[in-house]
mmCIF file with all atom_site columns, C-alpha atoms in Angstrom:
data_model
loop_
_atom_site.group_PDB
_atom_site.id
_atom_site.type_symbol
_atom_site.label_atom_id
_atom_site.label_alt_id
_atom_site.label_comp_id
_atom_site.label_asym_id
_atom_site.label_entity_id
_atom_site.label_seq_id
_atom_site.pdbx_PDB_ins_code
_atom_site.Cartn_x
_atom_site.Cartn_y
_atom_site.Cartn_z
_atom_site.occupancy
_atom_site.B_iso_or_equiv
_atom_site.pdbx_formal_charge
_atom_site.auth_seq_id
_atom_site.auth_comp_id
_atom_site.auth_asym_id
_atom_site.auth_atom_id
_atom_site.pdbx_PDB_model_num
ATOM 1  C CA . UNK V 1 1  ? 195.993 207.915 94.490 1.00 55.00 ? 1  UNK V CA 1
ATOM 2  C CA . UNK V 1 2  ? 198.455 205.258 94.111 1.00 62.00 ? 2  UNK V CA 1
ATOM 3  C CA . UNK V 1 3  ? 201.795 203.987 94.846 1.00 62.00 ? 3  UNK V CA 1
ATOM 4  C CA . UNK V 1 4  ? 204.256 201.779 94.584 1.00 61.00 ? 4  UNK V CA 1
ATOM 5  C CA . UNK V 1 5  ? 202.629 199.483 97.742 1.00 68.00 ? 5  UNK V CA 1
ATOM 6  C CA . UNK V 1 6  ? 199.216 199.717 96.285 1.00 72.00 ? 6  UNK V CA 1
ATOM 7  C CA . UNK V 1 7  ? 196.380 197.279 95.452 1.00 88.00 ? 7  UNK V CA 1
ATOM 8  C CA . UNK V 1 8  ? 196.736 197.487 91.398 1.00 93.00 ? 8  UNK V CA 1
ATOM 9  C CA . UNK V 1 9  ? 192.520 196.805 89.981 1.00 95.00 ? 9  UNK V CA 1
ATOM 10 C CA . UNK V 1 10 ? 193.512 195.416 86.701 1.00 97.00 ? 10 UNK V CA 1
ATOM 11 C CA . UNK V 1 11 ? 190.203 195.991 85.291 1.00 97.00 ? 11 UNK V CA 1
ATOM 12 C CA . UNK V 1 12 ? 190.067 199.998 85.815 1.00 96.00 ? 12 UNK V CA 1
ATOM 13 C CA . UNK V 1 13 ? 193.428 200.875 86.683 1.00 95.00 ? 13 UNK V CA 1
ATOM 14 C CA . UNK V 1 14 ? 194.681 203.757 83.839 1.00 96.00 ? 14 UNK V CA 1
ATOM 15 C CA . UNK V 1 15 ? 197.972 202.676 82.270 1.00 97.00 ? 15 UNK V CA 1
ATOM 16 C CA . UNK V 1 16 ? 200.291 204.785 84.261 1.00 95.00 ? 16 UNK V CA 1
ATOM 17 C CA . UNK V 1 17 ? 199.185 202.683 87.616 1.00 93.00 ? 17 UNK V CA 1
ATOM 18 C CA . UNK V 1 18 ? 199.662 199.238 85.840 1.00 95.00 ? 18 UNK V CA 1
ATOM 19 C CA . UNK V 1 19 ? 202.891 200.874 85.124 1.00 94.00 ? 19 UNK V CA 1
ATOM 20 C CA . UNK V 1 20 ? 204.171 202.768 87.592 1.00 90.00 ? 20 UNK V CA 1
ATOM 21 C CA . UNK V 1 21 ? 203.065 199.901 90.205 1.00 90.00 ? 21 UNK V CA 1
ATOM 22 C CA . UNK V 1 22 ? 203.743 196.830 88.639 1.00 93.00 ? 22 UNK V CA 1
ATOM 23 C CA . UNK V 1 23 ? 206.498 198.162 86.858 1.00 93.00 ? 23 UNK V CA 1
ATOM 24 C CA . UNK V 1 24 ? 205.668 197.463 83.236 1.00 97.00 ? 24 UNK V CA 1
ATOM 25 C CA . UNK V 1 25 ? 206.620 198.847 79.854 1.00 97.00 ? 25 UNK V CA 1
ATOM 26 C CA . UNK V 1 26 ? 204.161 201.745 78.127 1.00 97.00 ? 26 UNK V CA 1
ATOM 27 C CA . UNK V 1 27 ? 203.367 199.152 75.647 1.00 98.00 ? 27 UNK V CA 1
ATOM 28 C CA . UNK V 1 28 ? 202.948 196.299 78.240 1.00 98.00 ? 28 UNK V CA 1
ATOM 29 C CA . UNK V 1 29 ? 200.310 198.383 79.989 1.00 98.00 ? 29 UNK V CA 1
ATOM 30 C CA . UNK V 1 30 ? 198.670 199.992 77.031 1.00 98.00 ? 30 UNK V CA 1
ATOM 31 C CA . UNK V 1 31 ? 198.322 196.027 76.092 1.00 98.00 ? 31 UNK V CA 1
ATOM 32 C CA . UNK V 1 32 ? 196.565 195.165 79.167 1.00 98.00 ? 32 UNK V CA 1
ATOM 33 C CA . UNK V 1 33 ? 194.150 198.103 78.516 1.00 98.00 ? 33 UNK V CA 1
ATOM 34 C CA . UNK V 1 34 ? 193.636 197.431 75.185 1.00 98.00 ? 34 UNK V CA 1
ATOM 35 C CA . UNK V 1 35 ? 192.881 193.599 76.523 1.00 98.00 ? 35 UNK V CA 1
ATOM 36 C CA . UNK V 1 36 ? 190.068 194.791 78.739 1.00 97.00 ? 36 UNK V CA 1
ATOM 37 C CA . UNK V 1 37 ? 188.438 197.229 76.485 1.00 97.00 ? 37 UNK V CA 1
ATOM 38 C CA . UNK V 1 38 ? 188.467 194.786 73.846 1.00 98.00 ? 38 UNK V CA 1
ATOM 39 C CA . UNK V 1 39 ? 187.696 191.581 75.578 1.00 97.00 ? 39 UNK V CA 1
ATOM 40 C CA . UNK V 1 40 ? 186.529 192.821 79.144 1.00 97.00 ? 40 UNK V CA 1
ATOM 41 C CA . UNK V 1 41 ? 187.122 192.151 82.144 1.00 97.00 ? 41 UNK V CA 1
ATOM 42 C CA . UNK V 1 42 ? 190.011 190.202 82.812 1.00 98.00 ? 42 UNK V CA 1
ATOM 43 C CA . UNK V 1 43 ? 188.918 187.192 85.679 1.00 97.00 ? 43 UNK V CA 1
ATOM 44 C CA . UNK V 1 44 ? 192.481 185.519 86.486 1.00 97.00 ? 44 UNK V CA 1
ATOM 45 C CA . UNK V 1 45 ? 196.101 185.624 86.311 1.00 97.00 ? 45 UNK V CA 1
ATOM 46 C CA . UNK V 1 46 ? 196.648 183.203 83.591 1.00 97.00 ? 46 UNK V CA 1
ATOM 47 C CA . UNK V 1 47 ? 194.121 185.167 81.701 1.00 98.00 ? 47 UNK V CA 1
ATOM 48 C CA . UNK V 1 48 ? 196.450 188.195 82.193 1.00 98.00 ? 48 UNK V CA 1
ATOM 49 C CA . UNK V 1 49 ? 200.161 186.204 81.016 1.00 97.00 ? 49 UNK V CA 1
ATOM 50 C CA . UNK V 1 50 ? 197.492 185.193 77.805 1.00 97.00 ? 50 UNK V CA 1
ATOM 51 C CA . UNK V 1 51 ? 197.779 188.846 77.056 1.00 97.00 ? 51 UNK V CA 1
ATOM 52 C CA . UNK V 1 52 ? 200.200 189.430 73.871 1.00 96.00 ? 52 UNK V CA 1
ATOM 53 C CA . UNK V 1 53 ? 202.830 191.583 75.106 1.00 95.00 ? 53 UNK V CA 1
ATOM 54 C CA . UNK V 1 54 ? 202.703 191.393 78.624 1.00 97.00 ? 54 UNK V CA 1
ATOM 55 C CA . UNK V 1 55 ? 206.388 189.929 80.112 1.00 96.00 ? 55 UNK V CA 1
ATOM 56 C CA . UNK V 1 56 ? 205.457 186.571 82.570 1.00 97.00 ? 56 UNK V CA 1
ATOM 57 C CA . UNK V 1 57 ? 208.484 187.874 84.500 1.00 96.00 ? 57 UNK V CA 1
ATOM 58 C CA . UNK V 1 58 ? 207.692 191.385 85.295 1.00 95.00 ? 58 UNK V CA 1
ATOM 59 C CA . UNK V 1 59 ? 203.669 189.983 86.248 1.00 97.00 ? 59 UNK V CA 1
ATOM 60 C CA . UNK V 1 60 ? 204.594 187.393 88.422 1.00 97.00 ? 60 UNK V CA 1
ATOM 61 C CA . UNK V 1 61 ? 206.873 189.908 90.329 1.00 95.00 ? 61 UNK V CA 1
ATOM 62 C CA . UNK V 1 62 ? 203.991 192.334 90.366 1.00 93.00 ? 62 UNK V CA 1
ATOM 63 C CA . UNK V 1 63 ? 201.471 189.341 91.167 1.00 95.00 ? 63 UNK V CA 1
ATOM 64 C CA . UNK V 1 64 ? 200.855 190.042 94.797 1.00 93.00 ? 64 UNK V CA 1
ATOM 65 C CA . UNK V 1 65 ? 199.924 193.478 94.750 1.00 93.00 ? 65 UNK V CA 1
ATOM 66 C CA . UNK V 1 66 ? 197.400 192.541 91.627 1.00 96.00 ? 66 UNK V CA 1
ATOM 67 C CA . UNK V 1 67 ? 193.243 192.641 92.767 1.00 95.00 ? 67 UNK V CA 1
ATOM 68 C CA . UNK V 1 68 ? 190.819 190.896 89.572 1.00 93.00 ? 68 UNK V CA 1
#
């Protein structure tokens, strides 16, 4: 279960969390999925704004309710 307060796991969270909770696009969340499965697991923050297709905007507002 999640919602819009919860702790987002960026490294196993299914695209509808990362969007749903963070508030990113389909394709911004599919990217971030894509990342991981490609690359693994994703250690930091500035790893995650490396990510082609994921806004800078929309993760820093989502930052604080992001776990690595």
């Amino acid at each position: 279960n999640f919602g819009r307060d919860a702790q987002v796991r960026i490294n196993t969270a299914p695209v509808v969390e990362i969007k749903v909770v963070l508030g990113f696009s389909v394709p911004e969340a599919q990217a971030v999925a894509d990342y991981r499965e490609k690359n693994g697991a994703i250690k930091s923050f500035d790893q995650l704004l490396k990510i082609d297709g994921v806004d800078a905007k929309k993760a820093e507002a989502g930052k604080a309710k992001m776990a690595f």
